[in-house]
XYZ file of C-alpha atoms in Angstrom:
233
model
C 38.568 46.716 -233.061
C 40.658 49.848 -231.787
C 38.879 52.840 -230.786
C 39.467 56.434 -231.427
C 37.842 59.846 -230.491
C 38.479 62.615 -232.972
C 37.418 66.195 -232.326
C 36.487 68.544 -234.964
C 35.510 65.465 -237.138
C 32.412 66.901 -239.198
C 34.658 68.256 -241.846
C 38.227 68.964 -243.032
C 41.204 66.985 -241.617
C 39.142 65.504 -238.845
C 36.671 63.968 -241.240
C 39.216 62.917 -243.619
C 41.056 61.146 -240.752
C 37.968 59.452 -239.528
C 37.236 58.104 -243.027
C 40.628 56.639 -243.304
C 40.380 54.966 -239.817
C 36.752 53.789 -240.671
C 38.139 51.991 -243.795
C 40.641 50.145 -241.319
C 37.656 49.058 -239.251
C 38.311 51.345 -236.180
C 35.351 52.138 -233.879
C 35.071 55.998 -233.805
C 33.702 58.534 -231.469
C 33.374 61.798 -233.484
C 32.872 65.335 -232.087
C 31.949 68.647 -233.575
C 29.696 71.588 -232.639
C 27.121 71.365 -235.528
C 24.945 68.336 -234.759
C 23.442 68.011 -238.307
C 26.861 68.088 -240.126
C 28.261 65.769 -237.670
C 25.568 63.269 -237.973
C 25.754 63.327 -241.636
C 29.502 62.398 -241.400
C 28.701 59.623 -238.988
C 26.087 58.140 -241.173
C 28.426 58.148 -244.188
C 31.391 56.492 -242.183
C 29.229 54.032 -240.294
C 28.854 52.075 -243.392
C 32.579 51.609 -244.126
C 33.709 49.115 -241.197
C 33.491 49.911 -237.525
C 31.032 51.520 -235.081
C 30.623 55.191 -235.341
C 29.043 57.441 -232.527
C 28.506 61.170 -233.105
C 28.617 63.156 -229.978
C 27.971 66.736 -230.810
C 29.126 69.539 -228.475
C 31.880 72.100 -227.665
C 35.098 70.717 -226.548
C 35.400 73.661 -223.995
C 32.505 72.204 -222.126
C 33.714 69.823 -219.500
C 30.479 67.823 -219.502
C 30.867 67.241 -223.377
C 34.411 66.065 -222.857
C 33.161 63.359 -220.271
C 30.444 62.284 -222.620
C 33.175 61.702 -225.385
C 35.212 59.497 -223.059
C 32.187 57.705 -221.957
C 31.235 56.879 -225.574
C 34.663 55.317 -225.998
C 34.328 53.477 -222.814
C 31.047 52.017 -224.140
C 33.002 50.713 -227.198
C 35.356 48.937 -224.939
C 38.018 51.394 -224.349
C 40.387 54.004 -226.093
C 43.480 53.627 -228.173
C 43.670 57.020 -230.012
C 42.816 60.583 -229.068
C 42.947 63.185 -231.864
C 42.653 66.763 -230.653
C 41.931 68.440 -233.944
C 39.062 70.782 -232.986
C 40.658 74.262 -233.353
C 39.546 78.097 -232.839
C 41.277 80.944 -234.790
C 40.466 83.573 -232.146
C 39.598 86.278 -234.835
C 37.888 85.603 -238.249
C 39.431 86.660 -240.478
C 42.903 86.914 -238.696
C 44.219 90.300 -237.724
C 47.496 91.891 -236.652
C 48.269 91.583 -232.865
C 47.606 95.392 -232.400
C 44.008 94.679 -233.145
C 43.506 91.195 -232.005
C 40.533 90.846 -229.648
C 41.697 89.689 -226.237
C 38.413 87.608 -225.780
C 39.323 85.947 -229.102
C 42.861 85.007 -227.859
C 41.117 83.605 -224.655
C 38.730 81.427 -227.032
C 41.647 80.257 -229.065
C 43.583 79.222 -225.865
C 40.428 77.655 -224.268
C 39.662 75.470 -227.292
C 43.184 74.673 -228.547
C 44.879 74.283 -225.328
C 42.771 74.088 -222.198
C 40.116 71.935 -223.633
C 42.780 69.642 -225.256
C 44.443 69.019 -221.839
C 41.015 68.576 -220.267
C 40.208 65.830 -222.847
C 43.574 64.151 -222.321
C 42.942 64.186 -218.548
C 39.613 62.463 -218.987
C 41.085 60.056 -221.415
C 44.365 59.028 -219.755
C 42.937 56.119 -217.689
C 41.543 54.537 -220.886
C 44.629 55.331 -223.040
C 46.978 53.729 -220.391
C 44.932 50.582 -220.458
C 45.087 50.315 -224.319
C 46.230 46.807 -225.303
C 47.574 48.339 -228.558
C 49.296 51.099 -226.781
C 47.503 54.421 -226.297
C 48.419 57.427 -228.450
C 47.386 61.170 -228.571
C 47.718 63.197 -231.649
C 47.580 66.968 -231.257
C 47.042 68.837 -234.495
C 49.458 71.606 -234.580
C 50.279 74.188 -237.324
C 53.440 75.708 -238.823
C 52.052 79.009 -237.339
C 53.194 77.385 -233.949
C 56.987 77.679 -234.916
C 56.991 80.419 -237.778
C 56.079 84.205 -237.451
C 53.431 84.849 -239.972
C 51.792 88.377 -239.934
C 48.256 88.106 -238.408
C 48.689 84.532 -237.187
C 50.022 85.673 -233.785
C 47.174 84.578 -231.637
C 46.340 81.396 -233.353
C 50.161 80.524 -233.599
C 50.736 81.238 -229.905
C 48.020 78.738 -228.986
C 49.231 76.057 -231.084
C 52.888 76.673 -229.662
C 51.229 76.146 -226.241
C 49.579 72.953 -227.569
C 52.938 71.695 -228.828
C 54.634 72.385 -225.423
C 51.830 70.660 -223.564
C 52.064 67.629 -225.905
C 55.875 67.395 -225.530
C 55.518 67.429 -221.751
C 52.755 64.768 -221.848
C 55.118 62.689 -224.054
C 57.784 63.043 -221.324
C 55.432 62.216 -218.434
C 53.805 59.338 -220.032
C 56.337 56.990 -221.613
C 53.774 54.267 -222.012
C 52.021 56.327 -224.602
C 52.827 57.559 -227.918
C 52.213 61.513 -227.904
C 52.530 63.309 -231.343
C 52.174 66.867 -232.259
C 51.557 67.013 -235.973
C 51.959 70.027 -238.274
C 49.836 69.047 -241.223
C 51.047 71.572 -243.544
C 49.074 73.797 -245.932
C 45.531 72.482 -246.556
C 42.428 73.630 -248.190
C 40.062 73.862 -245.227
C 37.199 76.014 -244.008
C 39.531 77.057 -241.088
C 42.027 78.484 -243.648
C 39.358 80.112 -245.471
C 37.881 81.812 -242.379
C 41.356 82.983 -241.461
C 42.295 84.535 -244.928
C 39.127 84.844 -246.836
C 40.811 86.971 -249.488
C 43.149 84.277 -250.210
C 42.547 81.978 -253.237
C 43.072 78.571 -251.572
C 41.993 76.595 -254.544
C 45.604 75.306 -255.228
C 46.115 74.152 -251.731
C 46.197 70.289 -250.971
C 42.880 68.625 -249.743
C 42.928 67.276 -246.238
C 42.803 63.865 -247.578
C 46.262 64.115 -248.977
C 47.939 64.428 -245.767
C 46.005 61.683 -244.013
C 48.689 58.975 -245.088
C 51.112 60.846 -242.745
C 48.939 60.445 -239.610
C 48.501 56.739 -240.765
C 52.240 56.268 -240.885
C 52.430 57.299 -237.378
C 49.966 54.850 -236.082
C 51.593 52.153 -238.165
C 55.232 52.775 -237.308
C 54.655 54.333 -233.914
C 57.796 56.500 -233.641
C 58.923 58.139 -230.459
C 56.714 60.800 -229.105
C 57.443 64.228 -230.481
C 56.634 66.853 -232.987
C 56.352 65.820 -236.605
C 55.551 67.623 -239.831
C 53.111 65.805 -242.312
C 54.962 66.696 -245.475
C 58.329 65.307 -244.089
C 56.468 62.115 -243.101
C 54.887 61.883 -246.619
C 58.280 62.515 -248.460
C 60.092 59.862 -246.368
C 57.614 57.162 -247.161
């Protein structure tokens, strides 16, 4: 069975994507910081098909990243790495004039530096994948559009987009996609804008078919928007 590492997999989009892959029989290595919530997710998904290993920790910790890749190696290799774990940098979001610099550093460390560190750890296994290794970087429309208060988070996602694009150019044997999932009802969004009523936003499960389409059709490396993938299917 193919093997995937998904970061930020205890809830939201990460958990929804993990559930979809579990239904397809994938073996999963799941990451999140909160051990109890992650283990609950792993228990639920473990009965759906493939093997599931919960490895709790912080992706900014190099030792934790090594443990994630080691768990995939124990499953026999790695076919897909999903960099989904994200930090806002300020909760709730604030204008740049008041944005805490330590918060921006945290967002860059989580969303960019840790993502690259995990890619570096995983590359030997991804290159050896018989199915063809793939990397998914979960991006945001804030990476490309200028929304008030989203400057710090958006800057980190823009950096992730560029890192992903260059990785795709440097690793032609892999598929490397940055994916803007579009609006979703998630804890991350609620923490970013707690005064906003997000009840009308789509649930993360609704955009998972866009990610599955990438895996099924394996288009060229690049940046994709989930709503466009869904509307074209």
